[in-house]
Amino acid sequence: MNLNRKNIRKIRGLIVFTAITCLAVMKFDWLCQIALFMLKIIRPFLVGAAMAFVINLPMRFIERHLFEKRRLDGKGAAAKAKRPVSLVLALLLVVLIITLVIVTVIPQLISTFRVLGKEIPIFAQDTVNLLNRLFEENPELQKMVGSIKIPVIDWKAALGTVVNFLRNGMGSMVTTTVSVASGIVSGTVNFFISLIFSIYILAQKEKLGDQAGRIVRAYTKPDVYEWVMKVAGLLSQNFGRFITGQCTEAVILGAMFVVSMLILRFPFAIMIGVLIAFTALIPIVGAFIGCFIGAFLILVDSPAKAVGFVILFLVLQQVEGNLIYPHVVGNSVGLPSIWVLAAVTIGGSLMGIVGMLVFIPLLSTVYALLRENVNKRNGVCGTLPEPEGEEDCQTVPAGGGSGEKR
């Protein structure tokens, strides 16, 4: 059998692919170490890209509503200041929101811990007095406690253990302190690198997007290029809508807590509402963190009201989790409510909080692509929720006659 050059190239590519696959299987641990090392290097840039995506949402809103209404022609000073001013305003808005949460929550937590510091000794003394009175009124209980055999403690061995711990542990303690300090410094440096990188991305996002598109077009076929660009646009749209919907849902839940707590005369209503709204940015389970802190704060003031607050939280959480969240977030990303719950469950099981945040827009994109493909194969409209509003419908023959759109 004569082999032409095309078949020889296919066989050569198959051999190379098989060799690379076998090498990857044999050196899998080595490859994982390389991947983790590379991920550690590029992590600040990945975080910066994520920060740029989030900050781009308010920046785009500011550009659209503050500058585009003026119909700038791109030549004047106002047009040149459009991007820097919008970027600075968006950054200030994010900083303002974080500062609002910190100023509202942190002082109240500090005052609560101060109250606890004063109440704990009183509570301990009351407990001791109660136990003494209980033993005095119930002599048989005192006899029962006295009959319990308390194990003899070998104080010499215990002292030797403490000395060995101090002797061997001081070095590890110093090492741990140094590693923690270096971790804090490294984290701070990485944060500023990520922030600067995100600012660079936002300052020239159109140019970077055009360059990425030209790279994909240069190294892929036209149909692959069209598919990649469509999927990238759909992912960007779904992630943007998810963040917007998540923020909307958090504001609704926080407002529900503030109003209901003010009506029922619970303490710290505004502070707990702001805290729950902030923690509710974590899908489904984030509000429970705010519930725990809020119940702890109210417990210091009144244990009965703390129980009432937990009951109120369970009621509002059921309303939010089953009615508000699936519809607000699900509608924002074009995903049915049941798939929102499935995405949160699967993402949380695989990747924790990050998985919850990522899997909803990812599953929404897969759902939209699958729906379009299924509709095309069935011969009906298979539109994606593109910003441009383009329709992608198949013409279906009706009764063997002319085609019509369904």
mmCIF file of C-alpha atoms in Angstrom, residues 92-387:
data_model
loop_
_atom_site.group_PDB
_atom_site.id
_atom_site.type_symbol
_atom_site.label_atom_id
_atom_site.label_comp_id
_atom_site.label_asym_id
_atom_site.label_seq_id
_atom_site.Cartn_x
_atom_site.Cartn_y
_atom_site.Cartn_z
ATOM 1 C CA LEU A 92 -13.639 54.497 44.728
ATOM 2 C CA LEU A 93 -17.066 52.830 44.649
ATOM 3 C CA VAL A 94 -15.591 49.414 45.525
ATOM 4 C CA VAL A 95 -13.449 50.927 48.298
ATOM 5 C CA LEU A 96 -16.486 52.821 49.616
ATOM 6 C CA ILE A 97 -18.573 49.634 49.839
ATOM 7 C CA ILE A 98 -15.813 47.733 51.655
ATOM 8 C CA THR A 99 -15.221 50.675 53.998
ATOM 9 C CA LEU A 100 -18.944 50.915 54.738
ATOM 10 C CA VAL A 101 -19.040 47.263 55.771
ATOM 11 C CA ILE A 102 -15.910 47.575 57.907
ATOM 12 C CA VAL A 103 -17.040 50.795 59.619
ATOM 13 C CA THR A 104 -20.486 49.336 60.299
ATOM 14 C CA VAL A 105 -19.453 45.902 61.562
ATOM 15 C CA ILE A 106 -15.988 46.111 63.138
ATOM 16 C CA PRO A 107 -16.722 48.743 65.856
ATOM 17 C CA GLN A 108 -19.784 46.793 66.965
ATOM 18 C CA LEU A 109 -17.776 43.575 67.157
ATOM 19 C CA ILE A 110 -15.097 45.310 69.247
ATOM 20 C CA SER A 111 -17.677 46.708 71.665
ATOM 21 C CA THR A 112 -19.310 43.277 71.912
ATOM 22 C CA PHE A 113 -16.018 41.628 72.818
ATOM 23 C CA ARG A 114 -15.457 44.321 75.442
ATOM 24 C CA VAL A 115 -18.848 43.536 76.960
ATOM 25 C CA LEU A 116 -17.984 39.839 76.883
ATOM 26 C CA GLY A 117 -14.692 40.550 78.626
ATOM 27 C CA LYS A 118 -16.636 42.182 81.457
ATOM 28 C CA GLU A 119 -19.452 39.619 81.546
ATOM 29 C CA ILE A 120 -17.390 36.409 81.446
ATOM 30 C CA PRO A 121 -15.841 36.818 84.958
ATOM 31 C CA ILE A 122 -19.291 37.616 86.374
ATOM 32 C CA PHE A 123 -20.747 34.587 84.597
ATOM 33 C CA ALA A 124 -17.952 32.367 85.928
ATOM 34 C CA GLN A 125 -18.496 33.575 89.516
ATOM 35 C CA ASP A 126 -22.258 33.051 89.195
ATOM 36 C CA THR A 127 -21.615 29.526 87.931
ATOM 37 C CA VAL A 128 -19.338 28.748 90.895
ATOM 38 C CA ASN A 129 -21.934 30.097 93.348
ATOM 39 C CA LEU A 130 -24.653 28.046 91.690
ATOM 40 C CA LEU A 131 -22.582 24.852 91.938
ATOM 41 C CA ASN A 132 -21.766 25.520 95.609
ATOM 42 C CA ARG A 133 -25.426 26.057 96.413
ATOM 43 C CA LEU A 134 -26.356 22.946 94.484
ATOM 44 C CA PHE A 135 -23.864 20.830 96.445
ATOM 45 C CA GLU A 136 -25.046 22.283 99.747
ATOM 46 C CA GLU A 137 -28.677 21.476 98.981
ATOM 47 C CA ASN A 138 -27.874 17.979 97.665
ATOM 48 C CA PRO A 139 -25.325 16.188 99.925
ATOM 49 C CA GLU A 140 -25.753 12.939 98.004
ATOM 50 C CA LEU A 141 -24.542 14.707 94.869
ATOM 51 C CA GLN A 142 -21.424 15.812 96.738
ATOM 52 C CA LYS A 143 -20.829 12.220 97.898
ATOM 53 C CA MET A 144 -21.254 10.989 94.317
ATOM 54 C CA VAL A 145 -18.703 13.497 93.053
ATOM 55 C CA GLY A 146 -16.331 12.643 95.886
ATOM 56 C CA SER A 147 -16.536 8.947 95.053
ATOM 57 C CA ILE A 148 -15.195 9.564 91.559
ATOM 58 C CA LYS A 149 -11.585 8.424 91.376
ATOM 59 C CA ILE A 150 -9.377 11.151 90.016
ATOM 60 C CA PRO A 151 -6.319 9.769 88.219
ATOM 61 C CA VAL A 152 -2.973 10.577 89.797
ATOM 62 C CA ILE A 153 -0.952 12.975 87.683
ATOM 63 C CA ASP A 154 2.734 12.294 87.265
ATOM 64 C CA TRP A 155 3.902 15.882 87.658
ATOM 65 C CA LYS A 156 7.545 14.989 86.981
ATOM 66 C CA ALA A 157 6.700 13.431 83.609
ATOM 67 C CA ALA A 158 4.399 16.321 82.778
ATOM 68 C CA LEU A 159 7.115 18.823 83.639
ATOM 69 C CA GLY A 160 9.588 16.899 81.469
ATOM 70 C CA THR A 161 7.129 17.013 78.566
ATOM 71 C CA VAL A 162 6.756 20.772 78.964
ATOM 72 C CA VAL A 163 10.531 21.270 79.075
ATOM 73 C CA ASN A 164 11.024 19.147 75.947
ATOM 74 C CA PHE A 165 8.287 21.072 74.168
ATOM 75 C CA LEU A 166 9.874 24.403 75.051
ATOM 76 C CA ARG A 167 13.325 23.143 74.085
ATOM 77 C CA ASN A 168 12.273 21.668 70.737
ATOM 78 C CA GLY A 169 9.374 23.976 70.028
ATOM 79 C CA MET A 170 11.115 27.310 70.257
ATOM 80 C CA GLY A 171 12.885 26.727 66.966
ATOM 81 C CA SER A 172 9.673 25.712 65.232
ATOM 82 C CA MET A 173 7.886 28.676 66.824
ATOM 83 C CA VAL A 174 10.470 31.071 65.424
ATOM 84 C CA THR A 175 10.248 29.339 62.046
ATOM 85 C CA THR A 176 6.455 29.584 62.109
ATOM 86 C CA THR A 177 6.603 33.279 63.033
ATOM 87 C CA VAL A 178 9.021 33.982 60.205
ATOM 88 C CA SER A 179 6.898 32.022 57.716
ATOM 89 C CA VAL A 180 3.726 33.847 58.804
ATOM 90 C CA ALA A 181 5.451 37.225 58.512
ATOM 91 C CA SER A 182 6.848 36.352 55.088
ATOM 92 C CA GLY A 183 3.403 35.106 54.049
ATOM 93 C CA ILE A 184 1.825 38.420 55.058
ATOM 94 C CA VAL A 185 4.481 40.386 53.167
ATOM 95 C CA SER A 186 4.152 38.118 50.133
ATOM 96 C CA GLY A 187 0.359 38.367 50.203
ATOM 97 C CA THR A 188 0.518 42.162 50.396
ATOM 98 C CA VAL A 189 2.964 42.357 47.497
ATOM 99 C CA ASN A 190 0.854 39.949 45.411
ATOM 100 C CA PHE A 191 -2.267 42.001 46.143
ATOM 101 C CA PHE A 192 -0.688 45.209 44.858
ATOM 102 C CA ILE A 193 0.682 43.365 41.814
ATOM 103 C CA SER A 194 -2.831 42.050 41.117
ATOM 104 C CA LEU A 195 -4.339 45.513 41.588
ATOM 105 C CA ILE A 196 -1.823 47.176 39.253
ATOM 106 C CA PHE A 197 -2.313 44.416 36.675
ATOM 107 C CA SER A 198 -6.090 44.846 36.835
ATOM 108 C CA ILE A 199 -5.726 48.596 36.297
ATOM 109 C CA TYR A 200 -3.555 47.964 33.226
ATOM 110 C CA ILE A 201 -6.178 45.561 31.855
ATOM 111 C CA LEU A 202 -9.029 48.013 32.411
ATOM 112 C CA ALA A 203 -7.086 50.925 30.931
ATOM 113 C CA GLN A 204 -6.640 49.155 27.583
ATOM 114 C CA LYS A 205 -9.235 46.403 27.579
ATOM 115 C CA GLU A 206 -10.349 47.047 23.989
ATOM 116 C CA LYS A 207 -6.781 46.749 22.688
ATOM 117 C CA LEU A 208 -6.150 43.567 24.672
ATOM 118 C CA GLY A 209 -9.418 42.059 23.449
ATOM 119 C CA ASP A 210 -8.544 42.868 19.835
ATOM 120 C CA GLN A 211 -5.091 41.319 20.235
ATOM 121 C CA ALA A 212 -6.534 38.141 21.756
ATOM 122 C CA GLY A 213 -9.056 37.877 18.926
ATOM 123 C CA ARG A 214 -6.350 38.295 16.273
ATOM 124 C CA ILE A 215 -4.209 35.606 17.938
ATOM 125 C CA VAL A 216 -7.104 33.130 17.937
ATOM 126 C CA ARG A 217 -7.929 33.986 14.320
ATOM 127 C CA ALA A 218 -4.302 33.525 13.249
ATOM 128 C CA TYR A 219 -3.910 30.024 14.691
ATOM 129 C CA THR A 220 -7.376 28.515 14.226
ATOM 130 C CA LYS A 221 -9.795 27.834 11.396
ATOM 131 C CA PRO A 222 -12.612 30.322 10.774
ATOM 132 C CA ASP A 223 -15.342 28.099 12.198
ATOM 133 C CA VAL A 224 -13.244 27.387 15.315
ATOM 134 C CA TYR A 225 -12.540 31.119 15.670
ATOM 135 C CA GLU A 226 -16.258 31.936 15.481
ATOM 136 C CA TRP A 227 -17.090 29.249 18.071
ATOM 137 C CA VAL A 228 -14.349 30.397 20.474
ATOM 138 C CA MET A 229 -15.410 34.034 20.249
ATOM 139 C CA LYS A 230 -19.055 33.116 20.776
ATOM 140 C CA VAL A 231 -18.260 31.009 23.841
ATOM 141 C CA ALA A 232 -15.955 33.722 25.244
ATOM 142 C CA GLY A 233 -18.651 36.364 24.790
ATOM 143 C CA LEU A 234 -21.259 34.116 26.382
ATOM 144 C CA LEU A 235 -18.984 33.386 29.354
ATOM 145 C CA SER A 236 -18.268 37.083 29.859
ATOM 146 C CA GLN A 237 -21.956 37.916 29.645
ATOM 147 C CA ASN A 238 -22.996 35.156 32.074
ATOM 148 C CA PHE A 239 -20.313 36.022 34.617
ATOM 149 C CA GLY A 240 -21.258 39.702 34.462
ATOM 150 C CA ARG A 241 -24.949 38.972 34.853
ATOM 151 C CA PHE A 242 -24.234 36.521 37.682
ATOM 152 C CA ILE A 243 -22.248 39.097 39.653
ATOM 153 C CA THR A 244 -24.984 41.683 39.088
ATOM 154 C CA GLY A 245 -27.695 39.231 40.127
ATOM 155 C CA GLN A 246 -25.711 38.103 43.168
ATOM 156 C CA CYS A 247 -25.271 41.701 44.323
ATOM 157 C CA THR A 248 -28.982 42.396 43.742
ATOM 158 C CA GLU A 249 -29.960 39.323 45.750
ATOM 159 C CA ALA A 250 -27.601 40.322 48.591
ATOM 160 C CA VAL A 251 -29.122 43.810 48.764
ATOM 161 C CA ILE A 252 -32.657 42.344 48.811
ATOM 162 C CA LEU A 253 -31.785 39.910 51.604
ATOM 163 C CA GLY A 254 -30.044 42.594 53.670
ATOM 164 C CA ALA A 255 -33.022 44.943 53.276
ATOM 165 C CA MET A 256 -35.397 42.151 54.343
ATOM 166 C CA PHE A 257 -33.397 41.623 57.537
ATOM 167 C CA VAL A 258 -33.158 45.329 58.337
ATOM 168 C CA VAL A 259 -36.891 45.920 57.897
ATOM 169 C CA SER A 260 -37.999 42.784 59.746
ATOM 170 C CA MET A 261 -35.552 43.334 62.626
ATOM 171 C CA LEU A 262 -36.635 46.967 63.020
ATOM 172 C CA ILE A 263 -40.291 45.914 63.083
ATOM 173 C CA LEU A 264 -39.609 43.182 65.681
ATOM 174 C CA ARG A 265 -37.327 45.530 67.686
ATOM 175 C CA PHE A 266 -34.198 43.407 67.474
ATOM 176 C CA PRO A 267 -30.902 45.126 68.396
ATOM 177 C CA PHE A 268 -28.143 45.859 65.851
ATOM 178 C CA ALA A 269 -30.639 45.745 62.949
ATOM 179 C CA ILE A 270 -28.716 47.890 60.455
ATOM 180 C CA MET A 271 -25.337 46.388 61.314
ATOM 181 C CA ILE A 272 -26.567 42.780 61.017
ATOM 182 C CA GLY A 273 -28.434 43.596 57.798
ATOM 183 C CA VAL A 274 -25.269 45.053 56.230
ATOM 184 C CA LEU A 275 -23.230 42.069 57.427
ATOM 185 C CA ILE A 276 -25.697 39.528 56.029
ATOM 186 C CA ALA A 277 -25.884 41.414 52.730
ATOM 187 C CA PHE A 278 -22.076 41.315 52.469
ATOM 188 C CA THR A 279 -21.741 37.626 53.365
ATOM 189 C CA ALA A 280 -24.683 36.751 51.100
ATOM 190 C CA LEU A 281 -22.407 37.417 48.113
ATOM 191 C CA ILE A 282 -21.363 33.795 48.718
ATOM 192 C CA PRO A 283 -24.195 31.790 47.062
ATOM 193 C CA ILE A 284 -26.799 30.011 49.228
ATOM 194 C CA VAL A 285 -24.641 29.452 52.350
ATOM 195 C CA GLY A 286 -22.989 32.860 52.763
ATOM 196 C CA ALA A 287 -25.846 34.321 54.806
ATOM 197 C CA PHE A 288 -25.346 31.650 57.483
ATOM 198 C CA ILE A 289 -22.014 33.275 58.351
ATOM 199 C CA GLY A 290 -23.821 36.553 58.973
ATOM 200 C CA CYS A 291 -26.465 34.674 60.976
ATOM 201 C CA PHE A 292 -23.841 33.180 63.274
ATOM 202 C CA ILE A 293 -22.187 36.546 63.953
ATOM 203 C CA GLY A 294 -25.548 38.310 64.334
ATOM 204 C CA ALA A 295 -26.863 35.703 66.777
ATOM 205 C CA PHE A 296 -23.633 35.983 68.760
ATOM 206 C CA LEU A 297 -23.999 39.780 69.010
ATOM 207 C CA ILE A 298 -27.665 39.605 70.042
ATOM 208 C CA LEU A 299 -26.883 36.831 72.558
ATOM 209 C CA VAL A 300 -24.810 39.285 74.576
ATOM 210 C CA ASP A 301 -27.783 41.662 74.781
ATOM 211 C CA SER A 302 -30.580 39.101 75.237
ATOM 212 C CA PRO A 303 -30.522 35.285 74.860
ATOM 213 C CA ALA A 304 -34.271 35.210 74.173
ATOM 214 C CA LYS A 305 -33.923 37.696 71.315
ATOM 215 C CA ALA A 306 -31.008 35.646 69.936
ATOM 216 C CA VAL A 307 -33.319 32.626 69.687
ATOM 217 C CA GLY A 308 -35.950 34.811 68.014
ATOM 218 C CA PHE A 309 -33.354 36.104 65.556
ATOM 219 C CA VAL A 310 -32.349 32.544 64.606
ATOM 220 C CA ILE A 311 -36.016 31.701 63.965
ATOM 221 C CA LEU A 312 -36.400 34.870 61.882
ATOM 222 C CA PHE A 313 -33.265 33.977 59.924
ATOM 223 C CA LEU A 314 -34.542 30.467 59.148
ATOM 224 C CA VAL A 315 -37.849 31.876 57.878
ATOM 225 C CA LEU A 316 -36.242 34.557 55.699
ATOM 226 C CA GLN A 317 -33.588 32.118 54.494
ATOM 227 C CA GLN A 318 -36.272 29.721 53.263
ATOM 228 C CA VAL A 319 -38.004 32.549 51.417
ATOM 229 C CA GLU A 320 -34.709 33.770 49.949
ATOM 230 C CA GLY A 321 -33.271 30.355 49.081
ATOM 231 C CA ASN A 322 -36.401 28.916 47.472
ATOM 232 C CA LEU A 323 -38.028 31.978 45.904
ATOM 233 C CA ILE A 324 -35.757 34.999 45.558
ATOM 234 C CA TYR A 325 -32.302 33.524 44.856
ATOM 235 C CA PRO A 326 -33.155 30.981 42.130
ATOM 236 C CA HIS A 327 -35.312 33.511 40.293
ATOM 237 C CA VAL A 328 -33.088 36.588 40.638
ATOM 238 C CA VAL A 329 -29.766 34.856 39.945
ATOM 239 C CA GLY A 330 -31.246 32.167 37.688
ATOM 240 C CA ASN A 331 -33.021 34.702 35.485
ATOM 241 C CA SER A 332 -29.935 36.917 35.344
ATOM 242 C CA VAL A 333 -27.817 34.113 33.859
ATOM 243 C CA GLY A 334 -30.622 32.406 31.928
ATOM 244 C CA LEU A 335 -30.467 29.261 34.066
ATOM 245 C CA PRO A 336 -33.528 27.462 35.522
ATOM 246 C CA SER A 337 -33.844 27.459 39.295
ATOM 247 C CA ILE A 338 -33.170 23.743 39.705
ATOM 248 C CA TRP A 339 -29.875 24.052 37.805
ATOM 249 C CA VAL A 340 -28.827 26.996 39.989
ATOM 250 C CA LEU A 341 -29.194 24.784 43.059
ATOM 251 C CA ALA A 342 -27.362 21.942 41.273
ATOM 252 C CA ALA A 343 -24.503 24.265 40.272
ATOM 253 C CA VAL A 344 -24.113 25.555 43.835
ATOM 254 C CA THR A 345 -24.114 22.006 45.240
ATOM 255 C CA ILE A 346 -21.616 20.613 42.725
ATOM 256 C CA GLY A 347 -19.331 23.658 42.791
ATOM 257 C CA GLY A 348 -19.293 23.751 46.581
ATOM 258 C CA SER A 349 -18.455 20.037 46.779
ATOM 259 C CA LEU A 350 -15.574 20.328 44.296
ATOM 260 C CA MET A 351 -14.022 23.734 44.986
ATOM 261 C CA GLY A 352 -15.734 25.204 48.052
ATOM 262 C CA ILE A 353 -16.781 28.867 47.967
ATOM 263 C CA VAL A 354 -14.880 29.545 44.738
ATOM 264 C CA GLY A 355 -16.707 26.653 43.088
ATOM 265 C CA MET A 356 -20.058 28.102 44.125
ATOM 266 C CA LEU A 357 -19.158 31.427 42.538
ATOM 267 C CA VAL A 358 -17.779 29.921 39.332
ATOM 268 C CA PHE A 359 -20.061 26.982 38.572
ATOM 269 C CA ILE A 360 -23.303 28.965 38.146
ATOM 270 C CA PRO A 361 -22.114 31.038 35.133
ATOM 271 C CA LEU A 362 -20.156 28.038 33.787
ATOM 272 C CA LEU A 363 -23.195 25.769 33.932
ATOM 273 C CA SER A 364 -25.282 28.562 32.443
ATOM 274 C CA THR A 365 -22.919 28.739 29.460
ATOM 275 C CA VAL A 366 -22.970 24.955 28.982
ATOM 276 C CA TYR A 367 -26.766 25.007 29.295
ATOM 277 C CA ALA A 368 -27.126 27.731 26.647
ATOM 278 C CA LEU A 369 -24.756 25.989 24.200
ATOM 279 C CA LEU A 370 -26.462 22.627 24.723
ATOM 280 C CA ARG A 371 -29.903 24.188 24.288
ATOM 281 C CA GLU A 372 -28.817 25.843 21.043
ATOM 282 C CA ASN A 373 -27.350 22.600 19.679
ATOM 283 C CA VAL A 374 -30.421 20.565 20.641
ATOM 284 C CA ASN A 375 -32.762 23.115 19.078
ATOM 285 C CA LYS A 376 -30.703 23.144 15.877
ATOM 286 C CA ARG A 377 -30.826 19.366 15.642
ATOM 287 C CA ASN A 378 -34.584 19.481 16.220
ATOM 288 C CA GLY A 379 -34.955 22.178 13.568
ATOM 289 C CA VAL A 380 -36.246 24.974 15.801
ATOM 290 C CA CYS A 381 -34.861 28.329 16.948
ATOM 291 C CA GLY A 382 -31.742 27.978 19.036
ATOM 292 C CA THR A 383 -30.932 31.511 20.084
ATOM 293 C CA LEU A 384 -28.295 32.400 22.622
ATOM 294 C CA PRO A 385 -28.904 35.419 24.837
ATOM 295 C CA GLU A 386 -26.281 37.493 23.030
ATOM 296 C CA PRO A 387 -26.069 41.225 23.713
#
